[in-house]
Amino acid sequence: MYNLSCYNPSSFTLVGIPGLEKFHMWIGIPFCVIYVVAVLGNGILLYLIAVEHSLHEPMFFFLCMLATTDVILSTATVPKLLSNLWLGSQEITFSGCLTQVFFLHFSFVVDSAILLAMAFDRYVAICFPLRYSTILTPQVVIKLMVSITVRSFSVILPDVFLIKRLPFCRARIIPHTYCEHIGVARLSSADISINIWYGFAVPVMTVLSDVIFIAVSYTFILRAVFQLSSQSARQKALSTCGSHVCVILMFYTPAAFSILAHRFGHSVPRSVLILFANLYVAIPPALNPIVYGVKTKQIQDKFILLFSLKKLQ
């Protein structure tokens, strides 16, 4: 019975933000606001893309997928964070923890792949404008979206089984606000070298390769843009990439900072690292629809039209 409970623990305890317990109530307020903005912003974006036929283009289909993934990422982490901070609900079931691990890492890998697909979309639009509609056909877009989902599912699902095979006979206290692969694996008394190596290999194989291909795409894009003779044409071409570049920076910069902080920032208080980790999963999903709404004229126009019609009614 003891061994059985080790391999099938009923639950874990999420500590929250150690050292800032007396501020939990106040910390939860901005996270609640950010979560509401993320859900509403991405919901409006999905609605506009769904109802407006003029937005039924490859770039907006990829944006639709990005918005869906952002909602999944926020919902997988922020509600549990708020229940922890406001209600003191620190317990999470073993199956709930595994579910959180899967959707947290799955969303990250999907987002990275979508940003690569959007970079490819901008590359085709700027470097081969006359062939855009023949290269990025609806069938090609659907295949890309399916490939992104299948790739992400295939590389992240093993995380769940790698955790499930481990015994958890010691304390089951996670010094964090959500479950993530290596953080949960470290609670086990068994050898977790496979978990560590797989957890290292997945970002290298997927996210790092995505970053390299995005950089290559923008190298070709910039070369094509600066070969244009007209200054206005160059500005128009670059403006179509503005929102995408902003989202790329918001996605990869905090991730790189978080990895470096965990690796080299031993003097950084744990509470600061945990706060930053939560901001990283909460803020980009809230800002992405705002960035595209402000920088993409088509979305901006449809948004203004939508609310002006509601006021007239």
PDB file of C-alpha atoms in Angstrom, residues 5-306:
ATOM      1  CA  SER A   5       0.621   5.520  -2.702  1.00  0.00           C
ATOM      2  CA  CYS A   6       4.142   6.548  -3.772  1.00  0.00           C
ATOM      3  CA  TYR A   7       3.367   5.918  -7.433  1.00  0.00           C
ATOM      4  CA  ASN A   8      -0.191   7.200  -7.225  1.00  0.00           C
ATOM      5  CA  PRO A   9      -0.085  10.189  -4.845  1.00  0.00           C
ATOM      6  CA  SER A  10      -3.446  11.766  -4.192  1.00  0.00           C
ATOM      7  CA  SER A  11      -2.243  15.341  -4.300  1.00  0.00           C
ATOM      8  CA  PHE A  12       0.559  17.906  -4.084  1.00  0.00           C
ATOM      9  CA  THR A  13       0.749  21.173  -2.167  1.00  0.00           C
ATOM     10  CA  LEU A  14       1.474  24.393  -4.076  1.00  0.00           C
ATOM     11  CA  VAL A  15       3.096  26.766  -1.590  1.00  0.00           C
ATOM     12  CA  GLY A  16       2.340  29.914  -3.590  1.00  0.00           C
ATOM     13  CA  ILE A  17       4.907  32.711  -3.315  1.00  0.00           C
ATOM     14  CA  PRO A  18       7.126  31.936  -0.292  1.00  0.00           C
ATOM     15  CA  GLY A  19       8.079  34.977   1.750  1.00  0.00           C
ATOM     16  CA  LEU A  20       5.228  37.124   0.434  1.00  0.00           C
ATOM     17  CA  GLU A  21       2.320  35.396   2.182  1.00  0.00           C
ATOM     18  CA  LYS A  22       1.045  38.605   3.778  1.00  0.00           C
ATOM     19  CA  PHE A  23       0.836  40.244   0.341  1.00  0.00           C
ATOM     20  CA  HIS A  24      -0.998  37.347  -1.362  1.00  0.00           C
ATOM     21  CA  MET A  25      -4.346  39.149  -1.333  1.00  0.00           C
ATOM     22  CA  TRP A  26      -2.875  42.235  -3.045  1.00  0.00           C
ATOM     23  CA  ILE A  27      -0.716  40.286  -5.499  1.00  0.00           C
ATOM     24  CA  GLY A  28      -3.816  38.458  -6.731  1.00  0.00           C
ATOM     25  CA  ILE A  29      -5.574  41.677  -7.836  1.00  0.00           C
ATOM     26  CA  PRO A  30      -3.295  42.570 -10.798  1.00  0.00           C
ATOM     27  CA  PHE A  31      -3.202  38.918 -11.870  1.00  0.00           C
ATOM     28  CA  CYS A  32      -7.007  38.817 -11.868  1.00  0.00           C
ATOM     29  CA  VAL A  33      -7.160  42.000 -13.979  1.00  0.00           C
ATOM     30  CA  ILE A  34      -4.532  40.625 -16.394  1.00  0.00           C
ATOM     31  CA  TYR A  35      -6.450  37.342 -16.728  1.00  0.00           C
ATOM     32  CA  VAL A  36      -9.756  39.132 -17.462  1.00  0.00           C
ATOM     33  CA  VAL A  37      -8.005  41.287 -20.087  1.00  0.00           C
ATOM     34  CA  ALA A  38      -6.442  38.172 -21.655  1.00  0.00           C
ATOM     35  CA  VAL A  39      -9.743  36.286 -21.894  1.00  0.00           C
ATOM     36  CA  LEU A  40     -11.760  39.294 -23.135  1.00  0.00           C
ATOM     37  CA  GLY A  41      -9.066  40.493 -25.557  1.00  0.00           C
ATOM     38  CA  ASN A  42      -8.489  37.103 -27.127  1.00  0.00           C
ATOM     39  CA  GLY A  43     -12.221  36.375 -27.118  1.00  0.00           C
ATOM     40  CA  ILE A  44     -12.952  39.590 -29.052  1.00  0.00           C
ATOM     41  CA  LEU A  45     -10.106  38.811 -31.446  1.00  0.00           C
ATOM     42  CA  LEU A  46     -11.468  35.314 -32.111  1.00  0.00           C
ATOM     43  CA  TYR A  47     -14.977  36.725 -32.613  1.00  0.00           C
ATOM     44  CA  LEU A  48     -13.821  39.382 -35.098  1.00  0.00           C
ATOM     45  CA  ILE A  49     -11.810  36.866 -37.130  1.00  0.00           C
ATOM     46  CA  ALA A  50     -14.732  34.421 -37.146  1.00  0.00           C
ATOM     47  CA  VAL A  51     -17.449  36.861 -38.279  1.00  0.00           C
ATOM     48  CA  GLU A  52     -15.469  39.134 -40.630  1.00  0.00           C
ATOM     49  CA  HIS A  53     -14.820  37.489 -43.999  1.00  0.00           C
ATOM     50  CA  SER A  54     -12.224  40.140 -44.848  1.00  0.00           C
ATOM     51  CA  LEU A  55     -10.082  38.721 -42.031  1.00  0.00           C
ATOM     52  CA  HIS A  56     -10.184  35.183 -43.411  1.00  0.00           C
ATOM     53  CA  GLU A  57      -6.549  35.279 -44.475  1.00  0.00           C
ATOM     54  CA  PRO A  58      -3.614  33.019 -43.469  1.00  0.00           C
ATOM     55  CA  MET A  59      -2.102  35.574 -41.082  1.00  0.00           C
ATOM     56  CA  PHE A  60      -5.375  35.938 -39.173  1.00  0.00           C
ATOM     57  CA  PHE A  61      -5.936  32.174 -39.023  1.00  0.00           C
ATOM     58  CA  PHE A  62      -2.520  31.843 -37.359  1.00  0.00           C
ATOM     59  CA  LEU A  63      -3.453  34.737 -35.072  1.00  0.00           C
ATOM     60  CA  CYS A  64      -6.677  32.919 -34.220  1.00  0.00           C
ATOM     61  CA  MET A  65      -4.669  29.847 -33.214  1.00  0.00           C
ATOM     62  CA  LEU A  66      -2.309  32.024 -31.148  1.00  0.00           C
ATOM     63  CA  ALA A  67      -5.268  33.602 -29.323  1.00  0.00           C
ATOM     64  CA  THR A  68      -6.756  30.167 -28.542  1.00  0.00           C
ATOM     65  CA  THR A  69      -3.432  28.911 -27.169  1.00  0.00           C
ATOM     66  CA  ASP A  70      -3.016  32.065 -25.071  1.00  0.00           C
ATOM     67  CA  VAL A  71      -6.418  31.507 -23.453  1.00  0.00           C
ATOM     68  CA  ILE A  72      -5.448  27.889 -22.694  1.00  0.00           C
ATOM     69  CA  LEU A  73      -2.132  28.999 -21.157  1.00  0.00           C
ATOM     70  CA  SER A  74      -3.782  31.646 -18.956  1.00  0.00           C
ATOM     71  CA  THR A  75      -6.609  29.359 -17.874  1.00  0.00           C
ATOM     72  CA  ALA A  76      -4.208  26.521 -17.033  1.00  0.00           C
ATOM     73  CA  THR A  77      -2.289  28.665 -14.538  1.00  0.00           C
ATOM     74  CA  VAL A  78      -3.959  31.908 -13.371  1.00  0.00           C
ATOM     75  CA  PRO A  79      -7.251  30.575 -11.839  1.00  0.00           C
ATOM     76  CA  LYS A  80      -5.287  28.146  -9.647  1.00  0.00           C
ATOM     77  CA  LEU A  81      -2.913  30.965  -8.717  1.00  0.00           C
ATOM     78  CA  LEU A  82      -5.862  33.161  -7.641  1.00  0.00           C
ATOM     79  CA  SER A  83      -7.475  30.370  -5.605  1.00  0.00           C
ATOM     80  CA  ASN A  84      -4.116  29.860  -3.898  1.00  0.00           C
ATOM     81  CA  LEU A  85      -3.532  33.549  -3.148  1.00  0.00           C
ATOM     82  CA  TRP A  86      -7.092  34.484  -2.183  1.00  0.00           C
ATOM     83  CA  LEU A  87      -8.645  31.302  -0.796  1.00  0.00           C
ATOM     84  CA  GLY A  88      -5.558  29.510   0.499  1.00  0.00           C
ATOM     85  CA  SER A  89      -6.393  26.544  -1.743  1.00  0.00           C
ATOM     86  CA  GLN A  90      -2.883  25.083  -1.993  1.00  0.00           C
ATOM     87  CA  GLU A  91      -3.803  21.477  -2.733  1.00  0.00           C
ATOM     88  CA  ILE A  92      -3.804  20.185  -6.300  1.00  0.00           C
ATOM     89  CA  THR A  93      -4.624  16.606  -7.241  1.00  0.00           C
ATOM     90  CA  PHE A  94      -1.987  14.471  -8.935  1.00  0.00           C
ATOM     91  CA  SER A  95      -4.065  14.290 -12.132  1.00  0.00           C
ATOM     92  CA  GLY A  96      -4.674  18.051 -11.946  1.00  0.00           C
ATOM     93  CA  CYS A  97      -0.947  18.642 -11.593  1.00  0.00           C
ATOM     94  CA  LEU A  98      -0.193  16.434 -14.619  1.00  0.00           C
ATOM     95  CA  THR A  99      -2.874  18.274 -16.613  1.00  0.00           C
ATOM     96  CA  GLN A 100      -1.317  21.609 -15.685  1.00  0.00           C
ATOM     97  CA  VAL A 101       2.157  20.352 -16.667  1.00  0.00           C
ATOM     98  CA  PHE A 102       0.875  19.226 -20.061  1.00  0.00           C
ATOM     99  CA  PHE A 103      -1.049  22.388 -20.989  1.00  0.00           C
ATOM    100  CA  LEU A 104       1.659  24.726 -19.653  1.00  0.00           C
ATOM    101  CA  HIS A 105       4.418  23.188 -21.788  1.00  0.00           C
ATOM    102  CA  PHE A 106       2.114  22.376 -24.713  1.00  0.00           C
ATOM    103  CA  SER A 107       0.991  26.020 -24.962  1.00  0.00           C
ATOM    104  CA  PHE A 108       4.595  27.238 -24.879  1.00  0.00           C
ATOM    105  CA  VAL A 109       5.686  24.943 -27.723  1.00  0.00           C
ATOM    106  CA  VAL A 110       2.544  25.716 -29.768  1.00  0.00           C
ATOM    107  CA  ASP A 111       3.044  29.487 -29.366  1.00  0.00           C
ATOM    108  CA  SER A 112       6.633  29.195 -30.549  1.00  0.00           C
ATOM    109  CA  ALA A 113       5.599  27.181 -33.619  1.00  0.00           C
ATOM    110  CA  ILE A 114       2.792  29.643 -34.448  1.00  0.00           C
ATOM    111  CA  LEU A 115       5.254  32.546 -34.341  1.00  0.00           C
ATOM    112  CA  LEU A 116       7.410  30.615 -36.835  1.00  0.00           C
ATOM    113  CA  ALA A 117       4.383  30.024 -39.092  1.00  0.00           C
ATOM    114  CA  MET A 118       3.544  33.743 -38.920  1.00  0.00           C
ATOM    115  CA  ALA A 119       7.148  34.596 -39.822  1.00  0.00           C
ATOM    116  CA  PHE A 120       6.818  32.307 -42.853  1.00  0.00           C
ATOM    117  CA  ASP A 121       3.560  34.071 -43.739  1.00  0.00           C
ATOM    118  CA  ARG A 122       5.294  37.491 -43.641  1.00  0.00           C
ATOM    119  CA  TYR A 123       8.222  36.082 -45.652  1.00  0.00           C
ATOM    120  CA  VAL A 124       5.911  34.894 -48.447  1.00  0.00           C
ATOM    121  CA  ALA A 125       3.848  38.116 -48.354  1.00  0.00           C
ATOM    122  CA  ILE A 126       6.914  40.363 -48.744  1.00  0.00           C
ATOM    123  CA  CYS A 127       9.287  38.246 -50.839  1.00  0.00           C
ATOM    124  CA  PHE A 128       6.665  36.626 -53.117  1.00  0.00           C
ATOM    125  CA  PRO A 129       3.646  38.971 -53.029  1.00  0.00           C
ATOM    126  CA  LEU A 130       2.277  37.891 -56.428  1.00  0.00           C
ATOM    127  CA  ARG A 131       2.380  34.210 -55.456  1.00  0.00           C
ATOM    128  CA  TYR A 132       1.071  34.671 -51.903  1.00  0.00           C
ATOM    129  CA  SER A 133      -2.412  33.263 -52.529  1.00  0.00           C
ATOM    130  CA  THR A 134      -1.063  30.292 -54.497  1.00  0.00           C
ATOM    131  CA  ILE A 135       1.594  29.372 -51.901  1.00  0.00           C
ATOM    132  CA  LEU A 136      -0.464  29.850 -48.722  1.00  0.00           C
ATOM    133  CA  THR A 137      -3.685  28.199 -49.844  1.00  0.00           C
ATOM    134  CA  PRO A 138      -6.342  27.235 -47.255  1.00  0.00           C
ATOM    135  CA  GLN A 139      -5.195  23.620 -47.529  1.00  0.00           C
ATOM    136  CA  VAL A 140      -1.582  24.582 -46.781  1.00  0.00           C
ATOM    137  CA  VAL A 141      -2.668  26.714 -43.802  1.00  0.00           C
ATOM    138  CA  ILE A 142      -4.738  23.844 -42.376  1.00  0.00           C
ATOM    139  CA  LYS A 143      -1.807  21.432 -42.815  1.00  0.00           C
ATOM    140  CA  LEU A 144       0.507  23.869 -41.029  1.00  0.00           C
ATOM    141  CA  MET A 145      -1.920  24.276 -38.119  1.00  0.00           C
ATOM    142  CA  VAL A 146      -2.415  20.520 -37.803  1.00  0.00           C
ATOM    143  CA  SER A 147       1.352  19.944 -37.981  1.00  0.00           C
ATOM    144  CA  ILE A 148       1.933  22.500 -35.211  1.00  0.00           C
ATOM    145  CA  THR A 149      -0.629  20.798 -32.956  1.00  0.00           C
ATOM    146  CA  VAL A 150       0.621  17.256 -33.651  1.00  0.00           C
ATOM    147  CA  ARG A 151       4.286  18.228 -33.151  1.00  0.00           C
ATOM    148  CA  SER A 152       3.579  19.985 -29.865  1.00  0.00           C
ATOM    149  CA  PHE A 153       1.356  17.177 -28.568  1.00  0.00           C
ATOM    150  CA  SER A 154       3.947  14.535 -29.514  1.00  0.00           C
ATOM    151  CA  VAL A 155       6.892  16.215 -27.774  1.00  0.00           C
ATOM    152  CA  ILE A 156       5.023  17.275 -24.605  1.00  0.00           C
ATOM    153  CA  LEU A 157       2.919  14.164 -23.878  1.00  0.00           C
ATOM    154  CA  PRO A 158       6.030  12.158 -22.791  1.00  0.00           C
ATOM    155  CA  ASP A 159       6.501  14.717 -19.962  1.00  0.00           C
ATOM    156  CA  VAL A 160       3.313  13.402 -18.367  1.00  0.00           C
ATOM    157  CA  PHE A 161       4.450   9.763 -18.525  1.00  0.00           C
ATOM    158  CA  LEU A 162       7.962  10.623 -17.337  1.00  0.00           C
ATOM    159  CA  ILE A 163       6.423  12.148 -14.196  1.00  0.00           C
ATOM    160  CA  LYS A 164       3.826   9.406 -13.797  1.00  0.00           C
ATOM    161  CA  ARG A 165       6.523   6.682 -13.644  1.00  0.00           C
ATOM    162  CA  LEU A 166       8.258   8.375 -10.663  1.00  0.00           C
ATOM    163  CA  PRO A 167       7.632   7.478  -6.998  1.00  0.00           C
ATOM    164  CA  PHE A 168       6.762  10.367  -4.664  1.00  0.00           C
ATOM    165  CA  CYS A 169       7.360   8.957  -1.198  1.00  0.00           C
ATOM    166  CA  ARG A 170       8.842  12.108   0.313  1.00  0.00           C
ATOM    167  CA  ALA A 171       7.228  15.491   0.953  1.00  0.00           C
ATOM    168  CA  ARG A 172       4.920  16.525  -1.876  1.00  0.00           C
ATOM    169  CA  ILE A 173       5.309  20.270  -1.426  1.00  0.00           C
ATOM    170  CA  ILE A 174       5.961  22.341  -4.577  1.00  0.00           C
ATOM    171  CA  PRO A 175       7.514  25.762  -3.801  1.00  0.00           C
ATOM    172  CA  HIS A 176       5.640  27.407  -6.663  1.00  0.00           C
ATOM    173  CA  THR A 177       2.151  28.482  -7.763  1.00  0.00           C
ATOM    174  CA  TYR A 178       1.804  25.939 -10.583  1.00  0.00           C
ATOM    175  CA  CYS A 179       3.149  22.526 -11.622  1.00  0.00           C
ATOM    176  CA  GLU A 180       5.908  22.335 -14.206  1.00  0.00           C
ATOM    177  CA  HIS A 181       7.798  19.257 -15.388  1.00  0.00           C
ATOM    178  CA  ILE A 182      11.196  19.494 -13.688  1.00  0.00           C
ATOM    179  CA  GLY A 183       9.814  21.182 -10.567  1.00  0.00           C
ATOM    180  CA  VAL A 184       7.495  18.200  -9.951  1.00  0.00           C
ATOM    181  CA  ALA A 185      10.117  15.603 -10.939  1.00  0.00           C
ATOM    182  CA  ARG A 186      12.570  16.975  -8.339  1.00  0.00           C
ATOM    183  CA  LEU A 187      10.167  15.919  -5.559  1.00  0.00           C
ATOM    184  CA  SER A 188      10.778  12.280  -6.428  1.00  0.00           C
ATOM    185  CA  SER A 189      13.326  10.160  -4.584  1.00  0.00           C
ATOM    186  CA  ALA A 190      14.165   8.285  -7.821  1.00  0.00           C
ATOM    187  CA  ASP A 191      16.693   9.083 -10.528  1.00  0.00           C
ATOM    188  CA  ILE A 192      15.273  11.879 -12.689  1.00  0.00           C
ATOM    189  CA  SER A 193      18.142  12.126 -15.201  1.00  0.00           C
ATOM    190  CA  ILE A 194      15.800  11.081 -18.052  1.00  0.00           C
ATOM    191  CA  ASN A 195      13.378  13.858 -17.083  1.00  0.00           C
ATOM    192  CA  ILE A 196      16.196  16.409 -16.994  1.00  0.00           C
ATOM    193  CA  TRP A 197      17.644  15.367 -20.350  1.00  0.00           C
ATOM    194  CA  TYR A 198      14.236  15.222 -22.033  1.00  0.00           C
ATOM    195  CA  GLY A 199      13.255  18.552 -20.461  1.00  0.00           C
ATOM    196  CA  PHE A 200      16.453  20.017 -21.915  1.00  0.00           C
ATOM    197  CA  ALA A 201      16.128  18.354 -25.339  1.00  0.00           C
ATOM    198  CA  VAL A 202      12.560  19.491 -26.076  1.00  0.00           C
ATOM    199  CA  PRO A 203      13.285  23.270 -25.974  1.00  0.00           C
ATOM    200  CA  VAL A 204      16.444  22.718 -28.043  1.00  0.00           C
ATOM    201  CA  MET A 205      14.655  20.626 -30.675  1.00  0.00           C
ATOM    202  CA  THR A 206      11.567  22.799 -30.908  1.00  0.00           C
ATOM    203  CA  VAL A 207      11.825  26.337 -29.527  1.00  0.00           C
ATOM    204  CA  LEU A 208      15.488  26.935 -30.408  1.00  0.00           C
ATOM    205  CA  SER A 209      14.979  25.625 -33.944  1.00  0.00           C
ATOM    206  CA  ASP A 210      11.901  27.892 -34.257  1.00  0.00           C
ATOM    207  CA  VAL A 211      13.985  30.909 -33.207  1.00  0.00           C
ATOM    208  CA  ILE A 212      16.666  30.056 -35.791  1.00  0.00           C
ATOM    209  CA  PHE A 213      14.111  29.720 -38.612  1.00  0.00           C
ATOM    210  CA  ILE A 214      12.372  32.954 -37.539  1.00  0.00           C
ATOM    211  CA  ALA A 215      15.733  34.738 -37.680  1.00  0.00           C
ATOM    212  CA  VAL A 216      16.407  33.277 -41.150  1.00  0.00           C
ATOM    213  CA  SER A 217      12.938  34.380 -42.343  1.00  0.00           C
ATOM    214  CA  TYR A 218      13.508  37.948 -41.178  1.00  0.00           C
ATOM    215  CA  THR A 219      16.945  38.015 -42.764  1.00  0.00           C
ATOM    216  CA  PHE A 220      15.310  37.335 -46.137  1.00  0.00           C
ATOM    217  CA  ILE A 221      12.479  39.769 -45.344  1.00  0.00           C
ATOM    218  CA  LEU A 222      14.858  42.630 -44.497  1.00  0.00           C
ATOM    219  CA  ARG A 223      16.962  41.931 -47.578  1.00  0.00           C
ATOM    220  CA  ALA A 224      13.835  42.086 -49.774  1.00  0.00           C
ATOM    221  CA  VAL A 225      12.567  45.239 -48.041  1.00  0.00           C
ATOM    222  CA  PHE A 226      15.804  47.192 -48.438  1.00  0.00           C
ATOM    223  CA  GLN A 227      15.929  46.283 -52.116  1.00  0.00           C
ATOM    224  CA  LEU A 228      12.683  48.209 -52.672  1.00  0.00           C
ATOM    225  CA  SER A 229      13.271  51.521 -54.417  1.00  0.00           C
ATOM    226  CA  SER A 230      10.453  53.472 -52.755  1.00  0.00           C
ATOM    227  CA  GLN A 231      10.778  54.697 -49.149  1.00  0.00           C
ATOM    228  CA  SER A 232       7.012  54.481 -48.638  1.00  0.00           C
ATOM    229  CA  ALA A 233       6.994  50.894 -49.946  1.00  0.00           C
ATOM    230  CA  ARG A 234       9.753  49.978 -47.493  1.00  0.00           C
ATOM    231  CA  GLN A 235       7.836  51.538 -44.593  1.00  0.00           C
ATOM    232  CA  LYS A 236       4.607  49.785 -45.589  1.00  0.00           C
ATOM    233  CA  ALA A 237       6.378  46.412 -45.857  1.00  0.00           C
ATOM    234  CA  LEU A 238       8.048  46.841 -42.453  1.00  0.00           C
ATOM    235  CA  SER A 239       4.812  48.012 -40.809  1.00  0.00           C
ATOM    236  CA  THR A 240       3.131  44.714 -41.740  1.00  0.00           C
ATOM    237  CA  CYS A 241       5.782  42.954 -39.618  1.00  0.00           C
ATOM    238  CA  GLY A 242       5.621  45.371 -36.672  1.00  0.00           C
ATOM    239  CA  SER A 243       2.989  43.578 -34.588  1.00  0.00           C
ATOM    240  CA  HIS A 244       4.589  40.186 -35.219  1.00  0.00           C
ATOM    241  CA  VAL A 245       8.021  41.418 -34.120  1.00  0.00           C
ATOM    242  CA  CYS A 246       6.514  42.899 -30.918  1.00  0.00           C
ATOM    243  CA  VAL A 247       4.840  39.582 -30.062  1.00  0.00           C
ATOM    244  CA  ILE A 248       8.085  37.682 -30.781  1.00  0.00           C
ATOM    245  CA  LEU A 249      10.001  39.956 -28.397  1.00  0.00           C
ATOM    246  CA  MET A 250       7.300  39.649 -25.698  1.00  0.00           C
ATOM    247  CA  PHE A 251       7.366  35.850 -25.998  1.00  0.00           C
ATOM    248  CA  TYR A 252      11.069  34.999 -26.262  1.00  0.00           C
ATOM    249  CA  THR A 253      12.732  37.788 -24.215  1.00  0.00           C
ATOM    250  CA  PRO A 254      11.077  36.943 -20.848  1.00  0.00           C
ATOM    251  CA  ALA A 255      11.621  33.219 -21.548  1.00  0.00           C
ATOM    252  CA  ALA A 256      15.340  33.783 -22.120  1.00  0.00           C
ATOM    253  CA  PHE A 257      15.539  35.998 -19.031  1.00  0.00           C
ATOM    254  CA  SER A 258      13.722  33.389 -16.906  1.00  0.00           C
ATOM    255  CA  ILE A 259      16.063  30.598 -18.061  1.00  0.00           C
ATOM    256  CA  LEU A 260      19.151  32.708 -17.352  1.00  0.00           C
ATOM    257  CA  ALA A 261      17.812  33.807 -13.966  1.00  0.00           C
ATOM    258  CA  HIS A 262      17.181  30.216 -12.889  1.00  0.00           C
ATOM    259  CA  ARG A 263      20.585  29.121 -14.187  1.00  0.00           C
ATOM    260  CA  PHE A 264      22.799  31.966 -12.970  1.00  0.00           C
ATOM    261  CA  GLY A 265      20.670  34.121 -10.656  1.00  0.00           C
ATOM    262  CA  HIS A 266      21.368  32.209  -7.455  1.00  0.00           C
ATOM    263  CA  SER A 267      21.326  35.450  -5.455  1.00  0.00           C
ATOM    264  CA  VAL A 268      17.853  36.379  -6.772  1.00  0.00           C
ATOM    265  CA  PRO A 269      15.166  35.667  -4.114  1.00  0.00           C
ATOM    266  CA  ARG A 270      12.890  32.729  -4.927  1.00  0.00           C
ATOM    267  CA  SER A 271       9.813  34.938  -4.501  1.00  0.00           C
ATOM    268  CA  VAL A 272      11.055  37.216  -7.317  1.00  0.00           C
ATOM    269  CA  LEU A 273      11.657  34.248  -9.640  1.00  0.00           C
ATOM    270  CA  ILE A 274       8.182  32.846  -8.919  1.00  0.00           C
ATOM    271  CA  LEU A 275       6.543  36.245  -9.476  1.00  0.00           C
ATOM    272  CA  PHE A 276       8.368  36.632 -12.781  1.00  0.00           C
ATOM    273  CA  ALA A 277       7.396  33.105 -13.849  1.00  0.00           C
ATOM    274  CA  ASN A 278       3.738  33.956 -13.209  1.00  0.00           C
ATOM    275  CA  LEU A 279       3.992  37.276 -15.032  1.00  0.00           C
ATOM    276  CA  TYR A 280       5.487  35.441 -17.993  1.00  0.00           C
ATOM    277  CA  VAL A 281       2.486  33.105 -18.355  1.00  0.00           C
ATOM    278  CA  ALA A 282      -0.053  35.895 -17.664  1.00  0.00           C
ATOM    279  CA  ILE A 283       1.122  39.057 -19.442  1.00  0.00           C
ATOM    280  CA  PRO A 284       1.880  37.918 -23.052  1.00  0.00           C
ATOM    281  CA  PRO A 285      -1.626  36.400 -23.498  1.00  0.00           C
ATOM    282  CA  ALA A 286      -3.108  39.733 -22.338  1.00  0.00           C
ATOM    283  CA  LEU A 287      -0.839  41.934 -24.469  1.00  0.00           C
ATOM    284  CA  ASN A 288      -0.910  39.942 -27.736  1.00  0.00           C
ATOM    285  CA  PRO A 289      -4.478  40.943 -28.759  1.00  0.00           C
ATOM    286  CA  ILE A 290      -3.779  44.557 -27.724  1.00  0.00           C
ATOM    287  CA  VAL A 291      -0.605  44.678 -29.863  1.00  0.00           C
ATOM    288  CA  TYR A 292      -2.400  43.257 -32.901  1.00  0.00           C
ATOM    289  CA  GLY A 293      -5.403  45.507 -32.289  1.00  0.00           C
ATOM    290  CA  VAL A 294      -3.232  48.632 -32.173  1.00  0.00           C
ATOM    291  CA  LYS A 295      -0.759  47.774 -34.931  1.00  0.00           C
ATOM    292  CA  THR A 296      -3.031  45.947 -37.425  1.00  0.00           C
ATOM    293  CA  LYS A 297      -5.335  48.402 -39.175  1.00  0.00           C
ATOM    294  CA  GLN A 298      -7.753  45.717 -40.406  1.00  0.00           C
ATOM    295  CA  ILE A 299      -8.420  44.486 -36.857  1.00  0.00           C
ATOM    296  CA  GLN A 300      -8.536  48.042 -35.525  1.00  0.00           C
ATOM    297  CA  ASP A 301     -11.150  49.066 -38.097  1.00  0.00           C
ATOM    298  CA  LYS A 302     -13.331  46.001 -37.434  1.00  0.00           C
ATOM    299  CA  PHE A 303     -13.062  46.536 -33.667  1.00  0.00           C
ATOM    300  CA  ILE A 304     -14.175  50.171 -33.956  1.00  0.00           C
ATOM    301  CA  LEU A 305     -17.001  49.173 -36.338  1.00  0.00           C
ATOM    302  CA  LEU A 306     -18.197  46.449 -33.961  1.00  0.00           C
TER     303      LEU A 306
END
